[in-house]
Coordinates of C-alpha atoms in Angstrom, one line a residue:
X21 CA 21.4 -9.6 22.1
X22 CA 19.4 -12.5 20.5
X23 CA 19.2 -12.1 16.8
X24 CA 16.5 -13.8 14.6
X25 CA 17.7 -16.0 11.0
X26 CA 14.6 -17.4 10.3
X27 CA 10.8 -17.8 11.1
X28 CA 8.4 -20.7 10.1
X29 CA 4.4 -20.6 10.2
X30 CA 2.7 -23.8 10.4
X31 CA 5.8 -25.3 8.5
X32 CA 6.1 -22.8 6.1
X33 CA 9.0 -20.4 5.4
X34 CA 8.4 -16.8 5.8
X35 CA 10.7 -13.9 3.8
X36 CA 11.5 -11.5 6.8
X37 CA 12.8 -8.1 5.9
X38 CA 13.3 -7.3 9.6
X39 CA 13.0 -8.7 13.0
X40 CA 13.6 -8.0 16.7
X41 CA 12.8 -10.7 19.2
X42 CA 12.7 -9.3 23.3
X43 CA 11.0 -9.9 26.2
X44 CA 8.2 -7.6 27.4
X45 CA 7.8 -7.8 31.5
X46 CA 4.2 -6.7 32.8
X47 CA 3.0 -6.9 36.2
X48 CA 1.3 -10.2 34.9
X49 CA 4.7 -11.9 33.6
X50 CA 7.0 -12.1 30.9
X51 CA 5.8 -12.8 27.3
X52 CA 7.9 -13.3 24.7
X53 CA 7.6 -10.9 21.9
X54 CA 8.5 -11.2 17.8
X55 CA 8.0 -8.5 15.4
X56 CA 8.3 -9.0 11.9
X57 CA 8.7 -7.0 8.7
X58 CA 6.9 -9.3 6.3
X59 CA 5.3 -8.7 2.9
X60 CA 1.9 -7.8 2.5
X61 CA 1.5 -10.7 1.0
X62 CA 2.3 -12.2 4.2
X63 CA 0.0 -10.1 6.2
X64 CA -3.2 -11.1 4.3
X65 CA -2.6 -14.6 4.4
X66 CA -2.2 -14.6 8.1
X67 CA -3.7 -11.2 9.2
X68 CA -7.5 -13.6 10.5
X69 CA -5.2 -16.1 12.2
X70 CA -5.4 -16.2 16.4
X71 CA -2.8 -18.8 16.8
X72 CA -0.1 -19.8 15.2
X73 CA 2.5 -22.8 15.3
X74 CA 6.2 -20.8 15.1
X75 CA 9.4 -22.0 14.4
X76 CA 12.0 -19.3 15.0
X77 CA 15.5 -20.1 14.6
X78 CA 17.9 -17.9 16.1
X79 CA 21.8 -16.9 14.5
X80 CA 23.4 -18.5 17.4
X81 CA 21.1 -22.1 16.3
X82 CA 19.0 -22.1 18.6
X83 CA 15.6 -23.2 17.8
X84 CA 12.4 -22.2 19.5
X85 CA 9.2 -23.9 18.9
X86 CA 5.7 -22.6 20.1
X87 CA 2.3 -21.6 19.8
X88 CA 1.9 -17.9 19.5
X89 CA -0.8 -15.1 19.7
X90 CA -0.5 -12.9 16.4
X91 CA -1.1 -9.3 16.3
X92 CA -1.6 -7.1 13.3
X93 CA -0.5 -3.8 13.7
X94 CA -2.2 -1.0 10.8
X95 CA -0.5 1.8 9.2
X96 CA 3.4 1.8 8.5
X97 CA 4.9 -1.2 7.0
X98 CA 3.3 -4.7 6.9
X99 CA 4.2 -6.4 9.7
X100 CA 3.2 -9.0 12.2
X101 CA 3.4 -9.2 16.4
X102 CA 3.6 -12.6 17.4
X103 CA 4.1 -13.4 21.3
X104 CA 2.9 -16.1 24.0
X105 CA 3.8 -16.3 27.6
X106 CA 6.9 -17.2 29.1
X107 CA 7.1 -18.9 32.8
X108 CA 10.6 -19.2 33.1
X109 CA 12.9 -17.0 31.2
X110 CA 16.4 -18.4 32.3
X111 CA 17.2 -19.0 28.5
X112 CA 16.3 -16.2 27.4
X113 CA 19.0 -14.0 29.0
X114 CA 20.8 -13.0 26.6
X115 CA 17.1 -11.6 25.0
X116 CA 16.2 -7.6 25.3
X117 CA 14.2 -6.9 27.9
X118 CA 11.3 -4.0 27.7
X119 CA 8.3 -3.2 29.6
X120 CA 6.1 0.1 29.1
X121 CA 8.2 2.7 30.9
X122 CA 11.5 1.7 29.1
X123 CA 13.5 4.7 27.6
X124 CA 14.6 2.1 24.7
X125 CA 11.6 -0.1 22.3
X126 CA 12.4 -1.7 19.1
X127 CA 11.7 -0.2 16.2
X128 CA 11.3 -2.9 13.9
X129 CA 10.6 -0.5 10.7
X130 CA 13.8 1.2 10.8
X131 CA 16.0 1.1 7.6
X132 CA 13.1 -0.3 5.4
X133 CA 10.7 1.0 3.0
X134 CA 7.4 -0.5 1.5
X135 CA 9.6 0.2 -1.7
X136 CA 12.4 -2.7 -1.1
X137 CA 9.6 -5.2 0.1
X138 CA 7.6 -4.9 -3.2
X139 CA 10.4 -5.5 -5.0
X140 CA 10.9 -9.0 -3.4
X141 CA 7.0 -9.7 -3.4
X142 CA 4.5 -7.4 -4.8
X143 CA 0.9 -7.7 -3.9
X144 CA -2.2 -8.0 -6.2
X145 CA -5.7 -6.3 -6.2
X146 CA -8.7 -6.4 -7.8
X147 CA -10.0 -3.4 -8.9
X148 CA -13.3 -1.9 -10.8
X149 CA -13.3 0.3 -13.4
X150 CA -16.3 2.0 -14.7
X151 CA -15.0 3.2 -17.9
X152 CA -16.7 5.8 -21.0
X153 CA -15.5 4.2 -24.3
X154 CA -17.1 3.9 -27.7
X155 CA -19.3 1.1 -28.5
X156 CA -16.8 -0.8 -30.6
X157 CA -13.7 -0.6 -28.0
X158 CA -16.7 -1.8 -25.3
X159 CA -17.4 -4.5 -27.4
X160 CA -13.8 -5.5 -28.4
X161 CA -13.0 -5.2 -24.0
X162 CA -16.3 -7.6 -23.6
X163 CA -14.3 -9.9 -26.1
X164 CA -11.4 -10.3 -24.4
X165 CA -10.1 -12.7 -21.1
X166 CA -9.8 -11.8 -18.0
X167 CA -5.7 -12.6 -17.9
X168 CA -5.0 -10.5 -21.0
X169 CA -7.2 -7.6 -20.0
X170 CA -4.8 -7.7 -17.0
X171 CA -1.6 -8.0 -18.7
X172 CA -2.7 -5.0 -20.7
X173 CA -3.5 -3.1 -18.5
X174 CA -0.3 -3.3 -16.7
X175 CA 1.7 -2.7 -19.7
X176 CA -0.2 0.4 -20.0
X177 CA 0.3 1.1 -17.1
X178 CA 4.2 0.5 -17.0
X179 CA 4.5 2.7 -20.1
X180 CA 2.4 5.4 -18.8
X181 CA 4.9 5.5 -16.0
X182 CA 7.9 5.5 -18.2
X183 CA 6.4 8.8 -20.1
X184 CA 6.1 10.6 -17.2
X185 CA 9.6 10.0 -15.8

């Protein structure tokens, strides 16, 4: 079975928590299919994309280069479906083959948790508060920059955390 060591979008290096690379057989042909567990991170930077230029290289060393359709997929963890059409698929034998009545479909999620990828790359969001403080802690807040109201609030944060362990 074909094994994936590494993906590149438009040029650029992806981190890949886990992958499975098959072929999908339709009445309409054979396309071949990529899923990826990415960050989140990675999902919003490429989530508007149609097309994308992929370079996957396989553990055996094989390269393949192409053009590929991405899919988002919602709920579970972030991940990406990239796939394009195949016309001949005598090099990819050695690939998984599925099509929609197959007992057997990758489950690209399996032995990962939202967890482990935030530790390698954790997202960040912008959030509104609407707050009730005292005038003079209002007017200290209004003082401050934006960078340092953010580290403080995440120290809070962190320590609040800690208390409640």
């Amino acid at each position: 079975m074909a094994a994936v060591k590494s993906v590149k979008i438009d040029g650029e290096n992806i981190h890949i928590f886990n992958s499975v690379i098959y072929i999908f057989e339709s009445q309409s042909g054979y396309t071949l299919e990529l899923d990826l567990i990415v960050s989140e991170v990675t999902v919003r930077k490429y989530k508007q994309e149609q097309t994308l230029i992929i370079e996957i290289e396989l553990e055996d060393g094989r390269i393949i280069n192409s053009i590929m359709h991405l899919k988002t997929l919602p709920g579970g963890l972030p991940q990406l479906n990239l796939f394009c059409d195949l016309g001949d698929i005598d090099e990819y034998e050695d690939f998984e083959r599925v099509d929609e009545n197959s007992s057997w479909f990758p489950n690209v999620e399996e032995g990962i948790t939202l967890e482990e990828i935030r530790k390698v790359e954790m997202p960040n969001e912008n959030i509104s508060l609407k707050l009730n403080l005292p005038i003079d802690q209002v007017e200290w807040l209004k003082k401050q920059k934006r960078a340092s109201l953010n580290e403080m609030v995440k120290e809070f944060i962190s320590e609040y955390w800690k208390k409640l362990e």
